[in-house]
Amino acid sequence: MSAFDLDRQLIIGGRSMSTCRRPLEDSPERRRTMGTGAVGNSYEDECRRSLAQEQAKSLAGTNDWEHVDRERVHQDWDVLYREITAFLEDGSLPGNQRIQELVRRHFDIVCRFYIPSREAYVGMSLFYAEDEAMRAFHDSYHPGLVEFLGAAIKVFAEQGSGFAPSAGTEVSA
């Protein structure tokens, strides 16, 4: 697999978001993998759409992210996921300050490709949970990493800053 293919797999899976494996709408698997709690399905769908739209625009506008130092990105994600795993094993919660600092680093790595909206960033966490290859990759660090990272990303998105405007946001004059 080339570095570009791995980037596409890590960021968007290298295919349309509409082709991702998704659990049934109200199945035990969906509740287990998504951990949505109070977040409704329409919001999740908006997040998936935002991710697909924003990344497609970014890929088209940057010649498939040719500006990204892929080797460095993969090294940085490896170090980061190992650090998150250590905190996960120590019983840290997704909203803990130290975890949120690590999620900020995750977000900063993503921003090397493009700056996502809040919704697209949450959409990325959904993609990590729904795509078998992405789940396997992340869970190779720890069997609970996908759920933990997804929950931490949702907290970060609610509290964080530095996001691009949502793809669906219209600016009024």
PDB file of C-alpha atoms in Angstrom:
ATOM      1  CA  MET A   1       0.000   0.000   0.000  1.00  0.00           C
ATOM      2  CA  SER A   2       1.412   3.396  -0.966  1.00  0.00           C
ATOM      3  CA  ALA A   3       1.702   6.285   1.475  1.00  0.00           C
ATOM      4  CA  PHE A   4      -1.103   8.053  -0.397  1.00  0.00           C
ATOM      5  CA  ASP A   5      -3.388   5.021  -0.088  1.00  0.00           C
ATOM      6  CA  LEU A   6      -2.649   4.795   3.629  1.00  0.00           C
ATOM      7  CA  ASP A   7      -3.413   8.515   4.045  1.00  0.00           C
ATOM      8  CA  ARG A   8      -6.734   8.081   2.293  1.00  0.00           C
ATOM      9  CA  GLN A   9      -7.468   5.066   4.480  1.00  0.00           C
ATOM     10  CA  LEU A  10      -6.587   6.939   7.675  1.00  0.00           C
ATOM     11  CA  ILE A  11      -8.464  10.085   6.725  1.00  0.00           C
ATOM     12  CA  ILE A  12     -11.402   8.960   4.573  1.00  0.00           C
ATOM     13  CA  GLY A  13     -10.944   5.335   3.726  1.00  0.00           C
ATOM     14  CA  GLY A  14     -10.097   5.978   0.085  1.00  0.00           C
ATOM     15  CA  ARG A  15     -13.695   5.742  -1.067  1.00  0.00           C
ATOM     16  CA  SER A  16     -17.022   7.460  -0.856  1.00  0.00           C
ATOM     17  CA  MET A  17     -18.412   7.698   2.649  1.00  0.00           C
ATOM     18  CA  SER A  18     -21.680   6.271   1.292  1.00  0.00           C
ATOM     19  CA  THR A  19     -19.969   2.910   0.714  1.00  0.00           C
ATOM     20  CA  CYS A  20     -18.832   2.493   4.317  1.00  0.00           C
ATOM     21  CA  ARG A  21     -20.164  -0.414   6.297  1.00  0.00           C
ATOM     22  CA  ARG A  22     -22.724   0.982   8.702  1.00  0.00           C
ATOM     23  CA  PRO A  23     -24.496  -0.932  11.471  1.00  0.00           C
ATOM     24  CA  LEU A  24     -28.296  -1.033  11.315  1.00  0.00           C
ATOM     25  CA  GLU A  25     -29.947   2.171  12.537  1.00  0.00           C
ATOM     26  CA  ASP A  26     -31.115   0.924  15.954  1.00  0.00           C
ATOM     27  CA  SER A  27     -29.159  -2.256  16.477  1.00  0.00           C
ATOM     28  CA  PRO A  28     -27.113  -3.246  19.530  1.00  0.00           C
ATOM     29  CA  GLU A  29     -24.043  -3.127  17.251  1.00  0.00           C
ATOM     30  CA  ARG A  30     -24.758   0.488  16.311  1.00  0.00           C
ATOM     31  CA  ARG A  31     -25.185   1.490  19.958  1.00  0.00           C
ATOM     32  CA  ARG A  32     -21.955  -0.361  20.846  1.00  0.00           C
ATOM     33  CA  THR A  33     -19.847   1.031  18.021  1.00  0.00           C
ATOM     34  CA  MET A  34     -21.219   4.545  17.913  1.00  0.00           C
ATOM     35  CA  GLY A  35     -21.692   5.319  21.578  1.00  0.00           C
ATOM     36  CA  THR A  36     -23.857   8.218  20.500  1.00  0.00           C
ATOM     37  CA  GLY A  37     -25.695   8.806  23.747  1.00  0.00           C
ATOM     38  CA  ALA A  38     -27.614  12.054  23.225  1.00  0.00           C
ATOM     39  CA  VAL A  39     -26.311  12.689  19.711  1.00  0.00           C
ATOM     40  CA  GLY A  40     -29.077  11.947  17.214  1.00  0.00           C
ATOM     41  CA  ASN A  41     -28.745  10.075  13.953  1.00  0.00           C
ATOM     42  CA  SER A  42     -29.508  13.179  11.881  1.00  0.00           C
ATOM     43  CA  TYR A  43     -26.507  14.926  13.438  1.00  0.00           C
ATOM     44  CA  GLU A  44     -24.328  11.904  12.706  1.00  0.00           C
ATOM     45  CA  ASP A  45     -25.536  11.912   9.091  1.00  0.00           C
ATOM     46  CA  GLU A  46     -24.682  15.623   8.858  1.00  0.00           C
ATOM     47  CA  CYS A  47     -21.206  14.822  10.201  1.00  0.00           C
ATOM     48  CA  ARG A  48     -20.696  12.048   7.653  1.00  0.00           C
ATOM     49  CA  ARG A  49     -21.789  14.350   4.809  1.00  0.00           C
ATOM     50  CA  SER A  50     -19.525  17.149   6.027  1.00  0.00           C
ATOM     51  CA  LEU A  51     -16.548  14.805   6.172  1.00  0.00           C
ATOM     52  CA  ALA A  52     -17.156  13.498   2.652  1.00  0.00           C
ATOM     53  CA  GLN A  53     -17.743  16.954   1.149  1.00  0.00           C
ATOM     54  CA  GLU A  54     -14.861  18.707   2.866  1.00  0.00           C
ATOM     55  CA  GLN A  55     -12.345  16.001   2.126  1.00  0.00           C
ATOM     56  CA  ALA A  56     -13.387  15.697  -1.502  1.00  0.00           C
ATOM     57  CA  LYS A  57     -12.936  19.460  -1.887  1.00  0.00           C
ATOM     58  CA  SER A  58      -9.556  19.326  -0.153  1.00  0.00           C
ATOM     59  CA  LEU A  59      -8.308  16.399  -2.224  1.00  0.00           C
ATOM     60  CA  ALA A  60      -9.329  18.141  -5.445  1.00  0.00           C
ATOM     61  CA  GLY A  61      -7.762  21.440  -4.404  1.00  0.00           C
ATOM     62  CA  THR A  62      -4.419  20.042  -3.235  1.00  0.00           C
ATOM     63  CA  ASN A  63      -3.640  17.420  -5.877  1.00  0.00           C
ATOM     64  CA  ASP A  64      -4.491  14.619  -3.451  1.00  0.00           C
ATOM     65  CA  TRP A  65      -2.732  16.262  -0.498  1.00  0.00           C
ATOM     66  CA  GLU A  66       0.664  16.407  -2.202  1.00  0.00           C
ATOM     67  CA  HIS A  67       1.744  19.051   0.348  1.00  0.00           C
ATOM     68  CA  VAL A  68       1.647  16.565   3.248  1.00  0.00           C
ATOM     69  CA  ASP A  69       4.796  14.913   4.600  1.00  0.00           C
ATOM     70  CA  ARG A  70       3.196  11.486   4.801  1.00  0.00           C
ATOM     71  CA  GLU A  71       6.064   9.725   6.544  1.00  0.00           C
ATOM     72  CA  ARG A  72       6.043  12.310   9.326  1.00  0.00           C
ATOM     73  CA  VAL A  73       2.243  12.133   9.649  1.00  0.00           C
ATOM     74  CA  HIS A  74       2.330   8.373  10.119  1.00  0.00           C
ATOM     75  CA  GLN A  75       5.123   8.607  12.668  1.00  0.00           C
ATOM     76  CA  ASP A  76       3.247  11.276  14.601  1.00  0.00           C
ATOM     77  CA  TRP A  77      -0.002   9.297  14.601  1.00  0.00           C
ATOM     78  CA  ASP A  78       1.835   6.192  15.800  1.00  0.00           C
ATOM     79  CA  VAL A  79       3.391   8.082  18.729  1.00  0.00           C
ATOM     80  CA  LEU A  80       0.078   9.739  19.541  1.00  0.00           C
ATOM     81  CA  TYR A  81      -1.962   6.529  19.489  1.00  0.00           C
ATOM     82  CA  ARG A  82       0.582   4.863  21.788  1.00  0.00           C
ATOM     83  CA  GLU A  83       0.274   7.776  24.225  1.00  0.00           C
ATOM     84  CA  ILE A  84      -3.526   7.681  24.146  1.00  0.00           C
ATOM     85  CA  THR A  85      -3.442   3.928  24.717  1.00  0.00           C
ATOM     86  CA  ALA A  86      -1.347   4.367  27.862  1.00  0.00           C
ATOM     87  CA  PHE A  87      -3.895   6.814  29.283  1.00  0.00           C
ATOM     88  CA  LEU A  88      -6.781   4.574  28.241  1.00  0.00           C
ATOM     89  CA  GLU A  89      -5.191   1.654  30.096  1.00  0.00           C
ATOM     90  CA  ASP A  90      -4.750   3.847  33.186  1.00  0.00           C
ATOM     91  CA  GLY A  91      -8.494   4.510  33.265  1.00  0.00           C
ATOM     92  CA  SER A  92      -8.513   8.073  31.948  1.00  0.00           C
ATOM     93  CA  LEU A  93     -11.820   9.425  30.700  1.00  0.00           C
ATOM     94  CA  PRO A  94     -12.319  10.982  27.239  1.00  0.00           C
ATOM     95  CA  GLY A  95     -13.016  14.423  28.722  1.00  0.00           C
ATOM     96  CA  ASN A  96      -9.913  14.545  30.949  1.00  0.00           C
ATOM     97  CA  GLN A  97      -7.708  17.542  30.259  1.00  0.00           C
ATOM     98  CA  ARG A  98      -4.679  15.418  29.289  1.00  0.00           C
ATOM     99  CA  ILE A  99      -6.783  13.353  26.870  1.00  0.00           C
ATOM    100  CA  GLN A 100      -8.163  16.523  25.334  1.00  0.00           C
ATOM    101  CA  GLU A 101      -4.599  17.790  24.850  1.00  0.00           C
ATOM    102  CA  LEU A 102      -3.840  14.558  22.973  1.00  0.00           C
ATOM    103  CA  VAL A 103      -6.976  14.972  20.870  1.00  0.00           C
ATOM    104  CA  ARG A 104      -5.781  18.506  20.065  1.00  0.00           C
ATOM    105  CA  ARG A 105      -2.607  16.878  18.689  1.00  0.00           C
ATOM    106  CA  HIS A 106      -4.764  14.469  16.651  1.00  0.00           C
ATOM    107  CA  PHE A 107      -6.716  17.429  15.288  1.00  0.00           C
ATOM    108  CA  ASP A 108      -3.468  19.249  14.481  1.00  0.00           C
ATOM    109  CA  ILE A 109      -2.260  16.226  12.495  1.00  0.00           C
ATOM    110  CA  VAL A 110      -5.540  16.130  10.583  1.00  0.00           C
ATOM    111  CA  CYS A 111      -5.072  19.840   9.836  1.00  0.00           C
ATOM    112  CA  ARG A 112      -1.905  19.026   7.911  1.00  0.00           C
ATOM    113  CA  PHE A 113      -4.276  17.648   5.271  1.00  0.00           C
ATOM    114  CA  TYR A 114      -7.040  20.261   5.620  1.00  0.00           C
ATOM    115  CA  ILE A 115      -8.861  22.105   8.407  1.00  0.00           C
ATOM    116  CA  PRO A 116     -12.132  20.290   9.045  1.00  0.00           C
ATOM    117  CA  SER A 117     -15.325  21.760  10.390  1.00  0.00           C
ATOM    118  CA  ARG A 118     -16.522  20.578  13.771  1.00  0.00           C
ATOM    119  CA  GLU A 119     -19.000  18.282  12.000  1.00  0.00           C
ATOM    120  CA  ALA A 120     -16.395  16.788   9.672  1.00  0.00           C
ATOM    121  CA  TYR A 121     -14.113  16.047  12.609  1.00  0.00           C
ATOM    122  CA  VAL A 122     -16.903  14.208  14.412  1.00  0.00           C
ATOM    123  CA  GLY A 123     -17.619  12.491  11.080  1.00  0.00           C
ATOM    124  CA  MET A 124     -14.056  11.217  11.083  1.00  0.00           C
ATOM    125  CA  SER A 125     -14.617   9.568  14.461  1.00  0.00           C
ATOM    126  CA  LEU A 126     -17.777   7.945  13.084  1.00  0.00           C
ATOM    127  CA  PHE A 127     -15.818   6.687  10.111  1.00  0.00           C
ATOM    128  CA  TYR A 128     -13.170   5.190  12.390  1.00  0.00           C
ATOM    129  CA  ALA A 129     -15.938   3.236  14.142  1.00  0.00           C
ATOM    130  CA  GLU A 130     -17.922   2.186  11.077  1.00  0.00           C
ATOM    131  CA  ASP A 131     -15.228   1.113   8.637  1.00  0.00           C
ATOM    132  CA  GLU A 132     -13.821  -2.361   9.344  1.00  0.00           C
ATOM    133  CA  ALA A 133     -10.283  -1.514   8.201  1.00  0.00           C
ATOM    134  CA  MET A 134     -10.215   1.711  10.215  1.00  0.00           C
ATOM    135  CA  ARG A 135     -11.540  -0.063  13.305  1.00  0.00           C
ATOM    136  CA  ALA A 136      -8.919  -2.795  12.920  1.00  0.00           C
ATOM    137  CA  PHE A 137      -6.110  -0.266  12.449  1.00  0.00           C
ATOM    138  CA  HIS A 138      -7.015   1.800  15.512  1.00  0.00           C
ATOM    139  CA  ASP A 139      -7.908  -1.173  17.659  1.00  0.00           C
ATOM    140  CA  SER A 140      -4.529  -2.734  16.860  1.00  0.00           C
ATOM    141  CA  TYR A 141      -3.209  -0.206  19.391  1.00  0.00           C
ATOM    142  CA  HIS A 142      -5.878  -1.122  21.950  1.00  0.00           C
ATOM    143  CA  PRO A 143      -9.208  -2.969  21.589  1.00  0.00           C
ATOM    144  CA  GLY A 144     -11.118   0.041  22.925  1.00  0.00           C
ATOM    145  CA  LEU A 145      -9.274   2.820  21.102  1.00  0.00           C
ATOM    146  CA  VAL A 146     -11.967   3.512  18.495  1.00  0.00           C
ATOM    147  CA  GLU A 147     -14.717   4.080  21.063  1.00  0.00           C
ATOM    148  CA  PHE A 148     -12.436   6.023  23.387  1.00  0.00           C
ATOM    149  CA  LEU A 149     -11.054   8.249  20.630  1.00  0.00           C
ATOM    150  CA  GLY A 150     -14.543   8.771  19.221  1.00  0.00           C
ATOM    151  CA  ALA A 151     -15.875   9.907  22.588  1.00  0.00           C
ATOM    152  CA  ALA A 152     -12.846  12.156  23.123  1.00  0.00           C
ATOM    153  CA  ILE A 153     -13.232  13.704  19.658  1.00  0.00           C
ATOM    154  CA  LYS A 154     -16.888  14.476  20.401  1.00  0.00           C
ATOM    155  CA  VAL A 155     -15.912  16.243  23.634  1.00  0.00           C
ATOM    156  CA  PHE A 156     -13.195  18.146  21.778  1.00  0.00           C
ATOM    157  CA  ALA A 157     -15.613  19.167  19.030  1.00  0.00           C
ATOM    158  CA  GLU A 158     -18.065  20.494  21.607  1.00  0.00           C
ATOM    159  CA  GLN A 159     -15.389  22.443  23.472  1.00  0.00           C
ATOM    160  CA  GLY A 160     -12.556  22.956  20.995  1.00  0.00           C
ATOM    161  CA  SER A 161     -11.670  25.777  18.680  1.00  0.00           C
ATOM    162  CA  GLY A 162      -9.844  26.161  15.393  1.00  0.00           C
ATOM    163  CA  PHE A 163     -12.447  24.449  13.237  1.00  0.00           C
ATOM    164  CA  ALA A 164     -13.335  25.569   9.729  1.00  0.00           C
ATOM    165  CA  PRO A 165     -16.886  26.745   9.148  1.00  0.00           C
ATOM    166  CA  SER A 166     -19.285  23.871   8.462  1.00  0.00           C
ATOM    167  CA  ALA A 167     -19.818  23.018   4.806  1.00  0.00           C
ATOM    168  CA  GLY A 168     -23.527  23.682   5.295  1.00  0.00           C
ATOM    169  CA  THR A 169     -23.049  27.050   7.025  1.00  0.00           C
ATOM    170  CA  GLU A 170     -24.094  30.054   5.030  1.00  0.00           C
ATOM    171  CA  VAL A 171     -22.705  33.477   5.842  1.00  0.00           C
ATOM    172  CA  SER A 172     -25.273  36.248   5.736  1.00  0.00           C
ATOM    173  CA  ALA A 173     -24.356  39.794   4.787  1.00  0.00           C
TER     174      ALA A 173
END
